[in-house]
CSV table of C-alpha atoms in Angstrom, one decimal:
chain,number,residue,atom,x,y,z
A,29,MET,CA,7.2,4.2,-34.6
A,30,ALA,CA,5.4,7.1,-36.3
A,31,LEU,CA,5.7,9.0,-32.9
A,32,ARG,CA,9.5,8.4,-33.0
A,33,ARG,CA,9.8,9.2,-36.5
A,34,ILE,CA,7.7,12.6,-36.0
A,35,ARG,CA,10.2,13.4,-32.9
A,36,ASP,CA,13.1,12.8,-35.0
A,37,ASP,CA,11.7,15.2,-37.7
A,38,ARG,CA,11.7,17.9,-35.1
A,39,LYS,CA,15.0,17.1,-34.0
A,40,LEU,CA,13.9,16.7,-30.3
A,41,THR,CA,15.6,14.4,-27.8
A,42,LEU,CA,13.8,11.7,-25.5
A,43,ASP,CA,15.0,13.9,-22.7
A,44,GLU,CA,13.6,16.7,-23.9
A,45,VAL,CA,10.2,15.5,-24.7
A,46,ARG,CA,9.5,14.1,-21.5
A,47,LYS,CA,10.7,17.0,-19.5
A,48,LYS,CA,7.9,19.1,-21.5
A,49,MET,CA,5.4,16.5,-21.3
A,50,ASP,CA,6.2,16.2,-17.5
A,51,TRP,CA,6.8,12.4,-18.4
A,52,SER,CA,8.7,9.7,-17.2
A,53,LEU,CA,11.7,8.4,-19.5
A,54,SER,CA,10.6,4.7,-19.3
A,55,LYS,CA,6.6,5.9,-20.8
A,56,LEU,CA,7.7,7.8,-23.4
A,57,VAL,CA,10.2,5.0,-24.4
A,58,ARG,CA,7.5,2.5,-24.2
A,59,ILE,CA,4.8,4.4,-26.2
A,60,GLU,CA,7.1,5.0,-28.9
A,61,ALA,CA,7.9,1.1,-29.1
A,62,GLY,CA,4.1,0.3,-28.9
A,63,ALA,CA,4.9,-1.5,-25.5
A,64,VAL,CA,2.1,0.9,-24.0
A,65,SER,CA,-0.7,2.6,-25.5
A,66,ILE,CA,-1.3,6.3,-25.2
A,67,SER,CA,-4.6,8.0,-23.7
A,68,GLN,CA,-6.2,10.2,-26.4
A,69,ASN,CA,-5.5,13.4,-24.2
A,70,ASP,CA,-2.0,12.5,-24.0
A,71,LEU,CA,-1.6,12.2,-27.6
A,72,LYS,CA,-3.4,15.3,-28.2
A,73,ALA,CA,-1.1,16.8,-26.0
A,74,LEU,CA,1.8,15.2,-27.5
A,75,LEU,CA,1.1,16.3,-30.9
A,76,GLN,CA,0.4,19.6,-29.9
A,77,LEU,CA,4.1,19.8,-28.8
A,78,TYR,CA,5.0,18.4,-31.9
A,79,GLY,CA,3.3,21.0,-33.9
A,80,VAL,CA,1.3,18.1,-35.8
A,81,ASN,CA,-1.6,20.6,-36.9
A,82,ASP,CA,-3.1,18.6,-40.3
A,83,PRO,CA,-6.3,17.3,-39.3
A,84,ALA,CA,-6.1,14.2,-41.4
A,85,GLU,CA,-2.8,13.2,-39.7
A,86,ARG,CA,-3.9,14.0,-36.5
A,87,GLU,CA,-7.2,11.7,-36.9
A,88,GLU,CA,-4.7,8.8,-38.5
A,89,LEU,CA,-2.5,8.9,-35.1
A,90,LEU,CA,-5.7,9.2,-33.0
A,91,ASP,CA,-7.4,6.3,-34.7
A,92,LEU,CA,-4.4,4.1,-34.3
A,93,ALA,CA,-4.2,5.1,-30.7
A,94,ARG,CA,-7.8,4.1,-29.8
A,95,ARG,CA,-6.9,0.8,-31.9
A,96,SER,CA,-4.0,-0.2,-29.5
A,97,ARG,CA,-5.7,0.5,-26.6
A,98,GLN,CA,-8.6,-1.7,-27.7
A,99,HIS,CA,-5.9,-4.7,-28.6
A,100,HIS,CA,-3.7,-4.3,-25.6
A,101,TRP,CA,-3.9,-7.8,-23.9
A,102,ALA,CA,-5.0,-6.2,-20.7
A,103,GLY,CA,-7.7,-3.8,-22.6
A,104,GLU,CA,-10.7,-5.6,-21.6
A,105,TYR,CA,-9.7,-5.2,-17.7
A,106,ARG,CA,-9.1,-1.4,-18.0
A,107,ASP,CA,-12.5,-0.5,-16.2
A,108,ILE,CA,-11.5,-2.2,-13.2
A,109,THR,CA,-8.1,-0.9,-12.9
A,110,THR,CA,-6.1,2.4,-12.7
A,111,PRO,CA,-3.9,4.1,-15.3
A,112,SER,CA,-1.0,3.8,-13.3
A,113,TYR,CA,-1.7,-0.1,-13.1
A,114,MET,CA,-2.2,-0.5,-16.6
A,115,GLU,CA,1.2,1.4,-16.9
A,116,PHE,CA,2.9,-1.0,-14.4
A,117,LEU,CA,1.7,-3.9,-16.5
A,118,GLY,CA,3.5,-2.6,-19.6
A,119,TYR,CA,6.7,-2.5,-17.3
A,120,GLU,CA,6.3,-5.7,-16.2
A,121,ASP,CA,6.2,-7.2,-20.0
A,122,ASP,CA,9.4,-5.4,-21.0
A,123,ALA,CA,11.7,-5.9,-17.8
A,124,VAL,CA,14.4,-8.5,-18.0
A,125,ARG,CA,14.4,-8.6,-14.4
A,126,ILE,CA,11.9,-8.0,-11.6
A,127,THR,CA,12.4,-8.0,-8.1
A,128,GLN,CA,9.2,-7.9,-5.6
A,129,TYR,CA,8.6,-7.6,-2.0
A,130,SER,CA,5.4,-7.6,-0.2
A,131,PRO,CA,5.3,-6.9,3.2
A,132,ILE,CA,1.8,-9.0,4.0
A,133,VAL,CA,1.2,-11.1,1.2
A,134,ILE,CA,2.5,-13.6,-1.2
A,135,PRO,CA,3.6,-11.6,-4.6
A,136,GLY,CA,1.2,-11.6,-7.2
A,137,LEU,CA,3.3,-13.4,-9.6
A,138,LEU,CA,3.6,-16.4,-7.2
A,139,GLN,CA,-0.1,-16.7,-6.0
A,140,ASN,CA,-2.0,-19.8,-7.0
A,141,GLN,CA,-5.7,-18.8,-8.0
A,142,GLU,CA,-7.2,-20.3,-4.7
A,143,TYR,CA,-4.9,-17.6,-2.9
A,144,ALA,CA,-5.4,-14.8,-5.4
A,145,SER,CA,-9.2,-14.9,-5.0
A,146,GLU,CA,-9.0,-14.8,-1.4
A,147,ILE,CA,-6.5,-11.7,-1.4
A,148,ILE,CA,-8.4,-10.0,-3.7
A,149,LYS,CA,-11.9,-10.6,-1.8
A,150,LYS,CA,-10.1,-9.0,1.2
A,151,THR,CA,-8.6,-6.1,-0.7
A,152,ALA,CA,-10.6,-5.4,-3.5
A,153,VAL,CA,-12.7,-1.5,-3.3
A,154,ASP,CA,-15.5,-3.4,-5.2
A,155,ASP,CA,-17.3,-6.7,-3.4
A,156,ASP,CA,-18.9,-7.3,-6.7
A,157,ASP,CA,-18.3,-11.2,-7.5
A,158,ALA,CA,-18.1,-10.5,-11.0
A,159,THR,CA,-15.3,-7.7,-10.3
A,160,ILE,CA,-13.4,-10.0,-8.1
A,161,ASN,CA,-13.4,-12.9,-10.9
A,162,ARG,CA,-12.0,-10.7,-13.5
A,163,LEU,CA,-9.4,-9.3,-11.2
A,164,ALA,CA,-8.4,-13.0,-10.3
A,165,LEU,CA,-8.2,-13.7,-14.2
A,166,LEU,CA,-5.9,-10.7,-14.7
A,167,ARG,CA,-3.4,-11.9,-12.0
A,168,LYS,CA,-3.5,-15.0,-13.8
A,169,ALA,CA,-2.9,-13.4,-17.3
A,170,ARG,CA,-0.2,-11.7,-15.8
A,171,GLN,CA,1.2,-15.0,-14.6
A,172,ASP,CA,1.0,-16.5,-17.9
A,173,ARG,CA,2.7,-13.8,-19.5
A,174,PHE,CA,5.7,-14.0,-17.1
A,175,PHE,CA,5.7,-17.7,-17.2
A,176,SER,CA,5.8,-18.1,-20.7
A,177,ALA,CA,8.3,-20.1,-22.7
A,178,SER,CA,8.8,-17.1,-24.8
A,179,ARG,CA,10.0,-14.9,-22.0
A,180,ALA,CA,13.5,-15.2,-21.0
A,181,SER,CA,12.7,-12.4,-17.8
A,182,HIS,CA,13.8,-13.5,-14.3
A,183,GLY,CA,12.2,-13.0,-11.0
A,184,ARG,CA,13.3,-12.0,-7.6
A,185,PHE,CA,11.1,-12.3,-4.7
A,186,ILE,CA,11.5,-11.5,-1.5
A,187,ILE,CA,8.8,-13.2,1.2
A,188,PRO,CA,9.0,-12.2,4.7
A,189,ASP,CA,8.8,-15.3,7.2
A,190,THR,CA,6.0,-13.4,9.0
A,191,VAL,CA,3.9,-14.0,5.7
A,192,LEU,CA,4.9,-17.6,5.3
A,193,ALA,CA,4.0,-17.9,8.9
A,194,GLU,CA,0.4,-17.3,8.1
A,195,LEU,CA,0.2,-19.9,5.5
A,196,THR,CA,-1.1,-22.6,7.9
A,197,GLY,CA,-4.2,-24.3,9.3
A,198,THR,CA,-6.1,-24.4,6.2
A,199,GLU,CA,-6.1,-26.5,2.9
A,200,SER,CA,-5.9,-23.4,1.1
A,201,ALA,CA,-3.0,-22.3,2.8
A,202,ALA,CA,-1.2,-25.7,2.2
A,203,ARG,CA,-2.1,-25.7,-1.3
A,204,GLN,CA,-0.3,-22.0,-1.8
A,205,ARG,CA,2.7,-23.6,0.4
A,206,VAL,CA,2.9,-26.3,-2.1
A,207,HIS,CA,2.7,-24.0,-5.1
A,208,LEU,CA,5.5,-22.2,-3.9
A,209,VAL,CA,7.9,-25.1,-4.0
A,210,GLU,CA,7.0,-25.7,-7.5
A,211,LEU,CA,7.9,-22.4,-8.4
A,212,ALA,CA,11.2,-22.6,-6.9
A,213,ALA,CA,12.0,-25.5,-9.2
A,214,ASN,CA,11.6,-22.8,-12.4
A,215,PRO,CA,15.3,-21.6,-12.9
A,216,ARG,CA,14.0,-18.3,-13.8
A,217,VAL,CA,12.5,-17.9,-10.2
A,218,HIS,CA,14.6,-16.9,-7.4
A,219,LEU,CA,12.6,-17.0,-3.9
A,220,PHE,CA,14.4,-15.6,-0.8
A,221,VAL,CA,12.6,-15.8,2.8
A,222,LEU,CA,13.0,-12.6,4.7
A,223,ASN,CA,14.4,-13.1,8.3
A,224,THR,CA,12.0,-10.0,9.4
A,225,ALA,CA,13.4,-10.2,13.3
A,226,LYS,CA,16.9,-9.2,11.6
A,227,ALA,CA,16.0,-7.0,9.0
A,228,PRO,CA,16.9,-3.1,9.4
A,229,LYS,CA,13.6,-1.8,9.3
A,230,ARG,CA,10.3,-2.8,8.4
A,231,ILE,CA,9.2,-1.7,4.8
A,232,LEU,CA,5.2,-1.2,4.8
A,233,ALA,CA,4.8,-0.7,0.9
A,234,SER,CA,5.0,-3.4,-1.8
A,235,LEU,CA,8.1,-2.7,-4.0
A,236,SER,CA,8.6,-3.8,-7.7
A,237,LEU,CA,11.9,-3.2,-9.3
A,238,HIS,CA,12.2,-3.4,-13.1
A,239,GLU,CA,15.1,-4.0,-15.0
A,240,PHE,CA,15.7,-3.1,-18.5
A,241,GLN,CA,18.1,-4.4,-21.0
A,242,SER,CA,18.1,-0.9,-23.3
A,243,GLU,CA,20.4,1.5,-21.8
A,244,VAL,CA,18.0,4.2,-22.9
A,245,ASP,CA,15.3,2.8,-20.9
A,246,PRO,CA,16.3,3.6,-17.3
A,247,ASP,CA,15.0,1.1,-14.4
A,248,ILE,CA,11.8,1.6,-12.6
A,249,VAL,CA,10.3,1.1,-9.1
A,250,TYR,CA,6.6,0.6,-8.7
A,251,ILE,CA,5.3,1.4,-5.3
A,252,SER,CA,1.6,0.2,-3.9
A,253,GLY,CA,0.0,-0.8,-0.7
A,254,ILE,CA,0.2,2.5,0.9
A,255,PRO,CA,-3.0,4.1,1.9
A,256,ASP,CA,-4.2,7.1,-0.4
A,257,LEU,CA,-1.7,6.4,-2.8
A,258,ASP,CA,-3.0,4.8,-6.3
A,259,GLY,CA,0.3,3.3,-7.1
A,260,ALA,CA,3.7,5.3,-7.8
A,261,LEU,CA,6.3,4.7,-10.2
A,262,VAL,CA,9.8,5.8,-9.2
A,263,GLU,CA,12.4,6.8,-11.7
A,264,GLY,CA,15.6,8.7,-12.2
A,265,GLY,CA,17.8,9.1,-9.2
A,266,ARG,CA,15.5,7.9,-6.6
A,267,VAL,CA,15.6,4.4,-8.0
A,268,ASN,CA,19.1,3.9,-6.2
A,269,ARG,CA,17.5,4.3,-3.2
A,270,TYR,CA,15.0,1.9,-3.5
A,271,LYS,CA,17.7,-0.5,-5.0
A,272,SER,CA,19.7,0.2,-1.8
A,273,ILE,CA,16.5,-0.8,0.2
A,274,ILE,CA,15.8,-3.9,-1.8
A,275,ASP,CA,19.8,-4.8,-1.2
A,276,LYS,CA,19.2,-4.5,2.3
A,277,LEU,CA,16.4,-6.6,2.5
A,278,LEU,CA,18.3,-9.3,0.3
A,279,ALA,CA,21.4,-9.1,2.8
A,280,HIS,CA,18.7,-10.4,5.8
A,281,CYS,CA,17.2,-13.2,3.9
A,282,HIS,CA,18.4,-17.0,3.7
A,283,ASP,CA,20.0,-17.9,0.6
A,284,GLU,CA,18.1,-19.6,-2.2
A,285,ASP,CA,19.1,-23.3,-0.9
A,286,ALA,CA,18.1,-22.2,2.6
A,287,SER,CA,15.1,-20.4,1.6
A,288,LEU,CA,14.0,-23.5,-0.6
A,289,SER,CA,14.3,-25.6,2.6
A,290,ILE,CA,12.2,-23.3,4.7
A,291,LEU,CA,9.4,-23.7,2.1
A,292,ARG,CA,9.7,-27.2,2.0
A,293,GLU,CA,9.3,-27.3,5.4
A,294,ARG,CA,6.1,-25.3,5.5
A,295,GLY,CA,5.0,-27.2,2.4
A,296,THR,CA,4.7,-30.6,4.3
């Protein structure tokens, strides 16, 4: 709120500031709302842009930023995640609807703890058991927040039939299949099984579309799973391109009832 007040005092619009800072509009909106924390370097640059030169005022704002980072619900995991992923968590918290597609694994919000640990072990850069365990705990914390009774957000999840086909042969896989069936009973969860043979193209990246209620807060897409790309946020007009891709994927999915039947068949 303090940063919004300062911006208003300087008679600067959100768009003017985000252009000067080379930030996404969503990032700036969330920083002002206190939904995501701001780094010391980013805050110093912002205060310079606003012409805040009083040492006492600058130190007060920097101290608030330090405490905000410490008290963020995922703050304890900053050492094992990337800045872009921490930003992604802020978007996930605020979205009224999330649409996720993953080409090779069950989306993280739908993974049970056992499956999540197995996937993290296979994909984590750090092989340290303690780090792998903390990453699994972070994933569980994300799920707890998303499925909290206090949240009204909905999730659409596109699961390729090729991914479901791999959930066979082990008790662990069977438990994950049953977990999907149980989640499908939640009215806020919409599961769609993708017929990959009929899909127009194979999308190799994981996509997460975040849609927000406020008109001033534009929708964003988070892309991950691409080699040499440490998670990328897409904003502005480019978001429509990815919405179109998601719509095409959904057009080649079984509807919810048919998808649930497939999940039940594979869960038996």
